[in-house]
Every structure is written in C-alpha cells, then in structure tokens.
Short mmCIF file of C-alpha atoms and ligand atoms in Angstrom, two decimals:
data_model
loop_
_atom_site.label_atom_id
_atom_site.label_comp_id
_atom_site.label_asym_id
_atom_site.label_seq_id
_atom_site.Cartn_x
_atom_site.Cartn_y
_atom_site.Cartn_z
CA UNK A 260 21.88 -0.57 28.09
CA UNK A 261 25.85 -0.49 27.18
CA UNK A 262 26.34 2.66 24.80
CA UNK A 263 27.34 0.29 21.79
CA UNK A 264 23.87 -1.73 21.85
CA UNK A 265 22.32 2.07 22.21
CA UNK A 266 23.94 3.20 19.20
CA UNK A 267 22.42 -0.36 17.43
CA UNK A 268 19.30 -0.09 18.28
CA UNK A 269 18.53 3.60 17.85
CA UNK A 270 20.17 3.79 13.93
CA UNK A 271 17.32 4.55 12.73
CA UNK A 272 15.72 2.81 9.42
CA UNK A 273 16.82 4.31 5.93
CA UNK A 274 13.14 4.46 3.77
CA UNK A 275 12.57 5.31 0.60
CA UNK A 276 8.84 6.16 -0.97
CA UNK A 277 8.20 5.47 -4.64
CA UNK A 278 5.64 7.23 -6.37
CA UNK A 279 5.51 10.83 -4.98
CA UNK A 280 1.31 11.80 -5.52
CA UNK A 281 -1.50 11.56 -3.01
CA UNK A 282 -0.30 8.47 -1.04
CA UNK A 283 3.78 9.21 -1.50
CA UNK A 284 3.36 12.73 0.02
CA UNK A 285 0.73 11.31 2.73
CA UNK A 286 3.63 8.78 3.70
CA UNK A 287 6.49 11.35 3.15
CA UNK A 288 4.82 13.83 5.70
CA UNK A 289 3.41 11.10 8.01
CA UNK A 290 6.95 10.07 8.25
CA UNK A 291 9.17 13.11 8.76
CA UNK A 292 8.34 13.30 12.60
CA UNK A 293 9.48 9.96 13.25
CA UNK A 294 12.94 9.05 14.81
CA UNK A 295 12.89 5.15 13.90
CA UNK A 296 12.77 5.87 10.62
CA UNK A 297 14.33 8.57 8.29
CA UNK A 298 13.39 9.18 4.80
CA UNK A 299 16.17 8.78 2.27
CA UNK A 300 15.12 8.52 -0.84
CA UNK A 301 11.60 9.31 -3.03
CA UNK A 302 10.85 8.72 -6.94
CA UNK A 303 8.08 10.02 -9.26
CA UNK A 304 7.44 9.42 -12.97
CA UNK A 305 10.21 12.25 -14.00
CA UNK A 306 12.71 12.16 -11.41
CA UNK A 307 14.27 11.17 -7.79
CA UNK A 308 15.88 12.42 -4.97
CA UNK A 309 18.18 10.97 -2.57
CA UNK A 310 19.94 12.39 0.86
CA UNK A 311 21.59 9.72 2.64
CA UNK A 312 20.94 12.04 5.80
CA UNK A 313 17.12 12.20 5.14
CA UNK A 314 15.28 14.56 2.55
CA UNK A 315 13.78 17.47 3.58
CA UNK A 316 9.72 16.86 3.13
CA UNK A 317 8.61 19.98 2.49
CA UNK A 318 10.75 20.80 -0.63
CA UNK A 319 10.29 17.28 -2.20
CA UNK A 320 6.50 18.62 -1.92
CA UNK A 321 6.93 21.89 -3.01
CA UNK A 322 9.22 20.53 -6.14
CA UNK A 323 6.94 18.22 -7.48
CA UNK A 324 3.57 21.28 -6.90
CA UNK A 325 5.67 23.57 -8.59
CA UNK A 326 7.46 21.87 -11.37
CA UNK A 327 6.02 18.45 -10.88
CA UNK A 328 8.86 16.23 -10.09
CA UNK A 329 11.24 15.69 -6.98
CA UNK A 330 13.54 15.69 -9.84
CA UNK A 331 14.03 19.20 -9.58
CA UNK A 332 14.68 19.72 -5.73
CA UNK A 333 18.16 21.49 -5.35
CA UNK A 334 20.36 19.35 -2.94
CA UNK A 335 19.83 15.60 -4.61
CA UNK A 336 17.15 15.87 -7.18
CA UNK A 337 17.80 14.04 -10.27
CA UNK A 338 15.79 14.24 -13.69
CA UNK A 339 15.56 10.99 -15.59
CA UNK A 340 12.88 8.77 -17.21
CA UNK A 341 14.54 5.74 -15.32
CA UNK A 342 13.93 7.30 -11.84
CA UNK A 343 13.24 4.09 -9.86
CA UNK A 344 16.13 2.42 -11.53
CA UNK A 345 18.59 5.10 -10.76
CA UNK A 346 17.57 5.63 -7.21
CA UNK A 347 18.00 1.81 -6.45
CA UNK A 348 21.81 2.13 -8.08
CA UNK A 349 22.69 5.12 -6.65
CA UNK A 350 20.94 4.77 -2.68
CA UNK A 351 21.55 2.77 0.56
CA UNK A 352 18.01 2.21 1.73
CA UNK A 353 16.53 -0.69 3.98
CA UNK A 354 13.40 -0.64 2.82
CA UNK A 355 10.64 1.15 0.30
CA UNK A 356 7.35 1.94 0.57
CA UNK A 357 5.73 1.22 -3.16
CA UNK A 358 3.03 4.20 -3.37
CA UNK A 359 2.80 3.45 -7.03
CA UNK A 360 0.05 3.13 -9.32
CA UNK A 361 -0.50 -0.50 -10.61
CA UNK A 362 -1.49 0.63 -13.98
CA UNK A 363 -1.40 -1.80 -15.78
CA UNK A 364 -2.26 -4.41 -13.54
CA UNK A 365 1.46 -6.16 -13.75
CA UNK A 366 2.99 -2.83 -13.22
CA UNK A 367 4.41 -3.59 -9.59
CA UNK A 368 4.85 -6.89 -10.13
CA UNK A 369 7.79 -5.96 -12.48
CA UNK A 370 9.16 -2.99 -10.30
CA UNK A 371 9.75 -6.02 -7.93
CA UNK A 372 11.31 -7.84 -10.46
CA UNK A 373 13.75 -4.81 -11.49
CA UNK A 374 14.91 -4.86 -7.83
CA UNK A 375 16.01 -8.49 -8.22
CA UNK A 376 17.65 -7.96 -11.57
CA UNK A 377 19.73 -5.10 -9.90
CA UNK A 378 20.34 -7.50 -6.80
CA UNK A 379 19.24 -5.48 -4.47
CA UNK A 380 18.28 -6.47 -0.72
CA UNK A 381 16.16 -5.31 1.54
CA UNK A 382 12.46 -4.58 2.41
CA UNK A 383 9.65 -3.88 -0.14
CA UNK A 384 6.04 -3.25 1.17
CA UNK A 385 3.11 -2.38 -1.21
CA UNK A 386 -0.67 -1.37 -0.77
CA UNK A 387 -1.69 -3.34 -3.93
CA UNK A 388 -5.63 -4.08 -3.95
CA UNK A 389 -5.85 -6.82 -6.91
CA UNK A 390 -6.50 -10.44 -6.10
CA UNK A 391 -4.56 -11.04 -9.31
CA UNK A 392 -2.24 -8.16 -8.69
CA UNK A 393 -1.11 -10.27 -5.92
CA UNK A 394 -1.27 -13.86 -7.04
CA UNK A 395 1.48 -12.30 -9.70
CA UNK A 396 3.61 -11.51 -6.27
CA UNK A 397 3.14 -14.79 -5.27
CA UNK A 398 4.57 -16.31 -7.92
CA UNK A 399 7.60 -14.41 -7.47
CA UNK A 400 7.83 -16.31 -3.88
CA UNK A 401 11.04 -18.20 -4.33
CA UNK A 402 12.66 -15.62 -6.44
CA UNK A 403 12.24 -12.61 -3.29
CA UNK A 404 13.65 -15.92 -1.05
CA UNK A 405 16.90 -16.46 -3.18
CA UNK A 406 17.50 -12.28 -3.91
CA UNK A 407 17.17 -11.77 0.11
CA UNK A 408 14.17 -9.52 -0.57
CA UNK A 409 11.40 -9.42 2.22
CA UNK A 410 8.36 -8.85 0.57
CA UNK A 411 5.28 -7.85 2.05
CA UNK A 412 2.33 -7.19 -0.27
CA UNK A 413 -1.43 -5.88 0.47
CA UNK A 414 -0.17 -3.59 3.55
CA UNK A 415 -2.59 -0.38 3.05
CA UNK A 416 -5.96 -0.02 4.21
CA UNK A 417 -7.95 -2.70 2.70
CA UNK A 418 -6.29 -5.12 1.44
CA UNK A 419 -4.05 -4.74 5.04
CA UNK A 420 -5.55 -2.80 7.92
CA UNK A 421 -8.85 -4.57 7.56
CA UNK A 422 -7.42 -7.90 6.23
CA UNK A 423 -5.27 -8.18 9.65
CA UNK A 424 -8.23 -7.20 11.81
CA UNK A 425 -10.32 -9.76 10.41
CA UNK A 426 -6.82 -12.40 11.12
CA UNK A 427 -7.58 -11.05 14.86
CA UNK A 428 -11.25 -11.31 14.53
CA UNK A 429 -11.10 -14.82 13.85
CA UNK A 430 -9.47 -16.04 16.64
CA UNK A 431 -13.08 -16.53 18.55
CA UNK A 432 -14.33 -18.72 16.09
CA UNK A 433 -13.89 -22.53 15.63
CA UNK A 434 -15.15 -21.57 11.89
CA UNK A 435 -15.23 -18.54 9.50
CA UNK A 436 -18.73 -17.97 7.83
CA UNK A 437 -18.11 -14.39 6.23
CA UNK A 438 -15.94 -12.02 5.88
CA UNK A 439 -17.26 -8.25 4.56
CA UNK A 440 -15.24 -5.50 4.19
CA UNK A 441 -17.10 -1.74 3.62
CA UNK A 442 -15.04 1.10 2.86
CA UNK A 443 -15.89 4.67 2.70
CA UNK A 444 -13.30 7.28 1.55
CA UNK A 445 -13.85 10.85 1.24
CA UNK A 446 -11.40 12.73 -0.67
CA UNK A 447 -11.61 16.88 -1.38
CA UNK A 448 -10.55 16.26 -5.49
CA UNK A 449 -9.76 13.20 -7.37
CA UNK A 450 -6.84 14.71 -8.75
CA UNK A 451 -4.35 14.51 -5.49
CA UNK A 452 -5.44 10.97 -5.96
CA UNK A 453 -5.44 9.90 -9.80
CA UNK A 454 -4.27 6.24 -10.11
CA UNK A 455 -6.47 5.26 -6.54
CA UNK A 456 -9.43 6.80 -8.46
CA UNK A 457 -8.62 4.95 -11.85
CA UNK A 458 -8.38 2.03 -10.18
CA UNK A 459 -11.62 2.19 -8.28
CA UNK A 460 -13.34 3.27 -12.06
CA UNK A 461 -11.55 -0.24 -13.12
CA UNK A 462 -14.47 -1.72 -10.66
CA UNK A 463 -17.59 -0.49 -12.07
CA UNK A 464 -19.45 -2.56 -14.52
CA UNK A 465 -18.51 -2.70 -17.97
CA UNK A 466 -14.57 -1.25 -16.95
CA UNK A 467 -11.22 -3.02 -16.91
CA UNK A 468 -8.12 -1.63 -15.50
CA UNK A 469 -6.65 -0.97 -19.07
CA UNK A 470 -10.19 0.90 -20.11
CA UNK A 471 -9.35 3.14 -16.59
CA UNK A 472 -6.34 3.13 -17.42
CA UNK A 473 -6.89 4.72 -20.93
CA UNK A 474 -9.33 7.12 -19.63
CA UNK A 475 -8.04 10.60 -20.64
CA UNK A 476 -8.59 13.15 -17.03
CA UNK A 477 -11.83 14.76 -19.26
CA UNK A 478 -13.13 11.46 -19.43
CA UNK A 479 -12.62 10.78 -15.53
CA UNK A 480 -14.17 14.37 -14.78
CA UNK A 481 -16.87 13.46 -17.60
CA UNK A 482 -17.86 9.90 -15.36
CA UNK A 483 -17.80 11.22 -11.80
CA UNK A 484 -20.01 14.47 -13.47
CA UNK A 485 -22.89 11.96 -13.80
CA UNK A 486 -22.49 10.47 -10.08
CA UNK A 487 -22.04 13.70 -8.72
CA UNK A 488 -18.65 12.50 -7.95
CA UNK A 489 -19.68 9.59 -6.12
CA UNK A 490 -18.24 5.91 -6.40
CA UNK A 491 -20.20 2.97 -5.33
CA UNK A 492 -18.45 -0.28 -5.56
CA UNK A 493 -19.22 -3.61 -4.98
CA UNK A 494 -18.43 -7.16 -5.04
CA UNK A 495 -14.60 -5.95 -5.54
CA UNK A 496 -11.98 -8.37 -6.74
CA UNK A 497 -9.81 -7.25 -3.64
CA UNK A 498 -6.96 -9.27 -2.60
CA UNK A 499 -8.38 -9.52 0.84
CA UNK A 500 -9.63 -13.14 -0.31
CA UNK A 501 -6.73 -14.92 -1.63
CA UNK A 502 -4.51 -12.86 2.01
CA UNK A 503 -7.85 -14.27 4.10
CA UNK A 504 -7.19 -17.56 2.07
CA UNK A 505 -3.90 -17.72 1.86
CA UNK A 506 -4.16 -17.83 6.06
CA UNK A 507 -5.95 -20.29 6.53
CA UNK A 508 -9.07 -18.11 7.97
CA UNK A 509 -12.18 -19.29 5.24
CA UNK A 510 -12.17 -19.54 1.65
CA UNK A 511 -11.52 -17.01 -0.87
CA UNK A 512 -15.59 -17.04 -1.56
CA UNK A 513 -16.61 -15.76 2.14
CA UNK A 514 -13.90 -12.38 1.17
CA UNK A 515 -16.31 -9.60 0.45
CA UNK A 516 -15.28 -5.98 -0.22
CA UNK A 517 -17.27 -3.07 -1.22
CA UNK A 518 -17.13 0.78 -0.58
CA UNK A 519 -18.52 4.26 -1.42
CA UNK A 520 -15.77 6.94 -2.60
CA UNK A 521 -16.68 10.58 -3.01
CA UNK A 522 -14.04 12.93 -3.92
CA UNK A 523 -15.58 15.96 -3.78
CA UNK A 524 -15.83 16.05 0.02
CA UNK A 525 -13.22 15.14 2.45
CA UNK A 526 -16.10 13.70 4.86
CA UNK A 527 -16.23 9.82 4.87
CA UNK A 528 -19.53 9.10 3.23
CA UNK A 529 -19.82 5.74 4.94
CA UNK A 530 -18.00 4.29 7.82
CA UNK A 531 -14.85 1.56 7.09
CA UNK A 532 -15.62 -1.52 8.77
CA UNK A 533 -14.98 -4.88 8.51
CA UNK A 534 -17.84 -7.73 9.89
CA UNK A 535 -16.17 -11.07 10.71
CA UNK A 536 -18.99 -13.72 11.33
CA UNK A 537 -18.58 -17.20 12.07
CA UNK A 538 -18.79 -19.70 15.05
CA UNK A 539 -17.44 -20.62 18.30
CA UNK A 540 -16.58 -24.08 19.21
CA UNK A 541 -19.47 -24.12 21.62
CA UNK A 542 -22.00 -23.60 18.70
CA UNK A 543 -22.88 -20.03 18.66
CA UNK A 544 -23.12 -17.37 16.11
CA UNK A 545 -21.37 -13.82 16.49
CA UNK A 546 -20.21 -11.63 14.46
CA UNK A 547 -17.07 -9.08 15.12
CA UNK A 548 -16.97 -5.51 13.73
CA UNK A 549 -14.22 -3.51 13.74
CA UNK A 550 -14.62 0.28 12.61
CA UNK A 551 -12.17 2.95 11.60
CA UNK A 552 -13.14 6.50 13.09
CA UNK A 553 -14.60 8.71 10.67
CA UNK A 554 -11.79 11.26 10.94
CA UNK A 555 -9.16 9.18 10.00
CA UNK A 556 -8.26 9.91 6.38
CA UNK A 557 -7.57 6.75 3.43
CA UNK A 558 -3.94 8.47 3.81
CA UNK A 559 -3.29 7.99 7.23
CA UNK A 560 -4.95 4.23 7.68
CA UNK A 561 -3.04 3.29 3.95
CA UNK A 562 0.23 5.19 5.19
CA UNK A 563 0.40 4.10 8.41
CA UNK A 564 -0.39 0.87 8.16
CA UNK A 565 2.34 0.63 5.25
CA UNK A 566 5.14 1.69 7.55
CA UNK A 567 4.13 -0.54 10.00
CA UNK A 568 4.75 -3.53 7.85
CA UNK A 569 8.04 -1.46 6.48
CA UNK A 570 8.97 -2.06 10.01
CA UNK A 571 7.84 -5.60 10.93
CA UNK A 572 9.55 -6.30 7.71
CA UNK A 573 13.12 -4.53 8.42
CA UNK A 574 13.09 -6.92 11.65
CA UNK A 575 12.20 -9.94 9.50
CA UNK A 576 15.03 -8.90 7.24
CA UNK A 577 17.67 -8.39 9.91
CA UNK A 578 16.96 -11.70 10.89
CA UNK A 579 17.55 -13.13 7.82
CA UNK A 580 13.68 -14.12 7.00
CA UNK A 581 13.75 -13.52 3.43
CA UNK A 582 10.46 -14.19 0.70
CA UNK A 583 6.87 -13.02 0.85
CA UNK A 584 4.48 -12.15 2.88
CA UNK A 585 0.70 -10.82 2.83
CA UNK A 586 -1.03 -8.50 5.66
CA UNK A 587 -2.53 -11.28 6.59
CA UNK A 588 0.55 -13.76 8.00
CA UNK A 589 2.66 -11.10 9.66
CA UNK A 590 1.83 -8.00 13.01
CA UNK A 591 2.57 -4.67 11.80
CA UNK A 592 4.82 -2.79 14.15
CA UNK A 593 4.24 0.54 15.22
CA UNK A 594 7.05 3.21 14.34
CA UNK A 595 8.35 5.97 16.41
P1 LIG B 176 -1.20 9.04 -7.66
O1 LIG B 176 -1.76 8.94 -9.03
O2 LIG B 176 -1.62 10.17 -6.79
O3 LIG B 176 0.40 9.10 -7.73
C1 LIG B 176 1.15 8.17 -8.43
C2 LIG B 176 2.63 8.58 -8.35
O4 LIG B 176 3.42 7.54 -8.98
C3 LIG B 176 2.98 9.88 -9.07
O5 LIG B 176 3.88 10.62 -8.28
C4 LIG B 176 3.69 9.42 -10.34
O6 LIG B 176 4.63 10.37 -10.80
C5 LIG B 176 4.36 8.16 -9.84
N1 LIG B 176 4.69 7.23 -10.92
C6 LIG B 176 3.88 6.77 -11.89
N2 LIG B 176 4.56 5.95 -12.72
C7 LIG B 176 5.82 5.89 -12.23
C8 LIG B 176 7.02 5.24 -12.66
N3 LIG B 176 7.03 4.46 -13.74
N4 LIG B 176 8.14 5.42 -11.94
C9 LIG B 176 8.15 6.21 -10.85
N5 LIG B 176 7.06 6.85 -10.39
C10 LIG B 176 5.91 6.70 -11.09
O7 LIG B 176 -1.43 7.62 -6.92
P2 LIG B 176 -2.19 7.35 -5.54
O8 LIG B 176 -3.63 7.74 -5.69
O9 LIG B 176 -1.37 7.92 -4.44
O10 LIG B 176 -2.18 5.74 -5.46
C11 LIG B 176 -1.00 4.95 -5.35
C12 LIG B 176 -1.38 3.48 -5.20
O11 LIG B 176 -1.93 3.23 -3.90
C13 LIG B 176 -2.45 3.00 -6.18
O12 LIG B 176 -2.03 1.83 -6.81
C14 LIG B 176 -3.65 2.72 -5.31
O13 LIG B 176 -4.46 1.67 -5.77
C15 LIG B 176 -2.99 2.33 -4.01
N6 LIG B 176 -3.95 2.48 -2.88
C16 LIG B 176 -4.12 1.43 -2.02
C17 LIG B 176 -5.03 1.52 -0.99
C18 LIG B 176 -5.23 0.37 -0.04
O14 LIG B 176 -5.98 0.51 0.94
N7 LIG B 176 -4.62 -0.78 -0.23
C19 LIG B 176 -5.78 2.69 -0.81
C20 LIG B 176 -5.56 3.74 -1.67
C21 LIG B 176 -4.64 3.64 -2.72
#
C-alpha cells in the first residue's frame, strides 16, 4: 500500500455522542480504545464539549458525575442551553451517535431536522424504539437525500441488533410466518438509565410516553416499588415491524417484541432472543433463534451495534449515498 492511500485509509472517523447518560457514557467508553474512530465531540442537556483531537473519556465522565454536565470539563467544555446546536456550529464531525432520550416522542425527529436547518452533512445513527418514532424519520426521507445526510435509524439493540438478525434469519425461508423478539435487561439502578426506563413505563397499560414522560423520579421509584423493580412488557409498539416491513421480510403484524427489565440487578432476568419462523421452499417448518449471551450488557449490544452502523454509514456517505436507512436494509460494520 503506497504511503498516501495509508494515510487515507487510516484517518480515522471524527464521532460525536449526543446525550451524555447511561447509553452516551456506555458508547463514549466503548469507543475510546478504538483507532478507526476518535471521539470529538459529546452534548448533554447543559452543555458540550469538543476536541478536534479527541476528548479525553474519563473527564467528560467525571464532569458530568461531579457537576453534571460535560459543560464544565476544562479544555473544551462549553455551558449553554443550546448545546446540540452549538456543537454542530462550532465542530467538524463525520458522524453522531444520537444517545438521546425521545421524550416526547417527536423529540429526535426534530434534532434531525435542526441538523438540516444548519446544513450540516454527514452521518446520523439513532437507537430509537417507536414504530411511530420512526415512521416520523421516514417522512423526512427526501429531505436527509437533498441535505447529504445519511441517516440510519433503529441501530441499538432491538429495534437493530435483533431486527438485522432476523433480515439474516430469513434468508432460509421462501415465507416469513413470525417474527418474536424477547428482551431481558438487567440494570444495577434505573437512574444511570432514566429516559430508557421512562420509555419502557410508556409501555405498560394505561401509560403514554407523555404520562412517562411527566412522571416526577418519586413517582418512577413509587411504580417499580410495587414490582419490586421489575418490568414486564409486552406486545411493544417497537419499530422492529415497520424495519421488518419496510424490508420486505413479512408484514408489520408477524413483528412481535416483548421483554422483562429489572433494574435492581445487573443479571439479565431473561435471555434476548429473537425466533424467526417461517418456511422453506420445499414445504417445511423451522424456526431460527438467535440469542445474545447473558453477560453481554443492553450497553454494549445498543453501543456497539450503534457504531457499527456509524461506520457502515460513514462508507455510505463517502460514497455519496445520501437519505435513510433502517437496521434492517443496511450490514453494520465492525470498528477497530
Ligand atoms: P439517559 O436518561 O440516561 O440520558 C439522556 C441524556 O440525554 C442525558 O445526558 C441528558 O442530559 C441528555 N439530554 C436530554 N435532553 C437533551 C437535549 N435537549 N440536548 C442535549 N442533551 C440532552 O438516557 P438513556 O437511558 O441512556 O437512553 C437514551 C436513549 O436510548 C433512549 O431514547 C432509549 O430509549 C434509547 N435506547 C434504545 C435501546 C435499543 O435497543 N434500541 C436500548 C436502550 C435505550
């Protein structure tokens, strides 16, 4: 390899992270080992920071433990109410990992939006769950194709990890009869994970997203007091159906998604899994599981699957494939 194709290829990709609480730090620390990627840039609620040589992870943690914002971190913290705006006006970055709450239910939709408005380019990648959190993304489809964004949307666990497994899955069969998706996530406190939990509450019966959303923290204590800090969920509206649909595997009706959360204990209370059942084109019936291992964390399947779209989608977007994308249509890479 000639030295100038070298220094090409092994530039490595400028990330940013916004939102900076259980799943921002997860992908901040997952990343800083990496040499394919370097993180640049990070926002919370209260500030950002930016280093156009890379941040240094462990005092963008220890800022926002001790004073609760990035904001404050000496060399290229910044203060403001406008964080992600700022950072997007003041940063070179190829592409951002949205670790953002969607609270309320439009919220990333219009952090995509604000990206166009600034005409900015590059890669966005989110781990949004919603079916209709994402059908709002997909109406933005021509707009990401005429600001040069690459958009890839649904790229955690489930929706992502689990939606492209099933993509794989289905490859045996000459038809799709069901698709069922069963989480388990064991976390040691809610709090290092507050919006994932709201959002999950947003499930149960007789809650919205804006009624989670409203919950005060006494209130969220208050509900997972009476299940001994267990969530069971079923029957999700998870965007796995409209990405599984949206592919061409089976109809959004054959998507199902369920899962048991506890977070008071780190263990997995169930295993993740997804069951892909259908037929082969010589008649038979089988059904494909594929299961996480118990000791991988919701950080480090979310996370890593996250970057690996951030990656797939940097190529896309150096090859001047612009628009969006789900989980479901495109490979994740694997960074280095
Ligand atoms: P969290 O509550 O721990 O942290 C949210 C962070 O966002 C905080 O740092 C907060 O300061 C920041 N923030 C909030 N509003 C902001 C704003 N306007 N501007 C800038 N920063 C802002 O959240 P979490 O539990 O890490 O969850 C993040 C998201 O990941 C949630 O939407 C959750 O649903 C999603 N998630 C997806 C999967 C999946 O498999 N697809 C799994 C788990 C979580």
């Amino acid at each position: 390899m000639s030295a100038d194709i070298k220094s090409i290829t092994s530039t490595p990709m400028r990330v940013g992270v916004l939102g900076f609480g259980g799943l921002g730090q997860a992908a901040a620390k997952l990343i800083a080992p990496k040499s394919e990627m370097i993180l640049v840039a990070v926002a919370d609620l209260k500030g950002y920071a930016y280093a156009s040589q890379g941040l240094n992870v462990d005092k963008c943690i220890s800022a926002y433990a001790s004073q609760g914002s990035v904001g404050y971190l000496e060399a290229g913290g910044t203060l403001s109410s406008q964080s992600i705006q700022e950072l997007i006006d003041c940063s070179e970055v190829d592409g951002y990992f949205l670790a953002l709450p969607n609270l309320p239910n439009t919220f990333i939709a219009s952090v995509a939006q604000m990206f166009m408005r600034s005409h900015w380019q590059g890669v966005l990648v989110d781990a949004i769950k919603r079916t209709s959190a994402v059908e709002q993304l997909l109406t933005l489809k021509s707009d990401f194709q005429a600001a040069k964004i690459t958009y890839l949307t649904g790229c955690g666990a489930t929706p992502g990890l689990l939606t492209a497994a099933a993509v794989l899955a289905s490859q045996s069969y000459a038809e799709i009869h069901s698709v069922k998706i069963t989480f388990g996530v064991g976390i040691a406190n809610w709090e290092a994970y507050r919006a994932t939990i709201r959002e999950d509450i947003a499930h149960l019966p007789g809650y919205s997203v804006e009624r989670a959303r409203a919950m005060t923290d006494a209130q969220v204590e208050a509900l997972l007091d009476e299940t001994n800090g267990v969530l069971t969920l079923e029957n999700m509206e998870h965007a796995d159906d409209v990405m599984l649909e949206l592919a061409g595997i089976c109809d959004r009706d054959r998507v199902t998604v369920g899962g048991v959360v506890d977070t008071r204990n780190p263990t997995k209370p169930i295993s993740t899994n997804v069951q892909v059942t259908g037929r082969t084109f010589e008649g038979r019936i089988s059904t494909h599981t594929f299961t996480l291992g118990d000791e991988t964390s919701m950080a480090a399947n979310v996370c890593g699957t996250a970057f690996g779209y951030l990656k797939a989608g940097i190529e896309l977007q150096r090859r001047s494939i612009y628009g969006l994308f789900t989980a479901a249509q495109i490979m994740p890479q694997f960074v280095k």
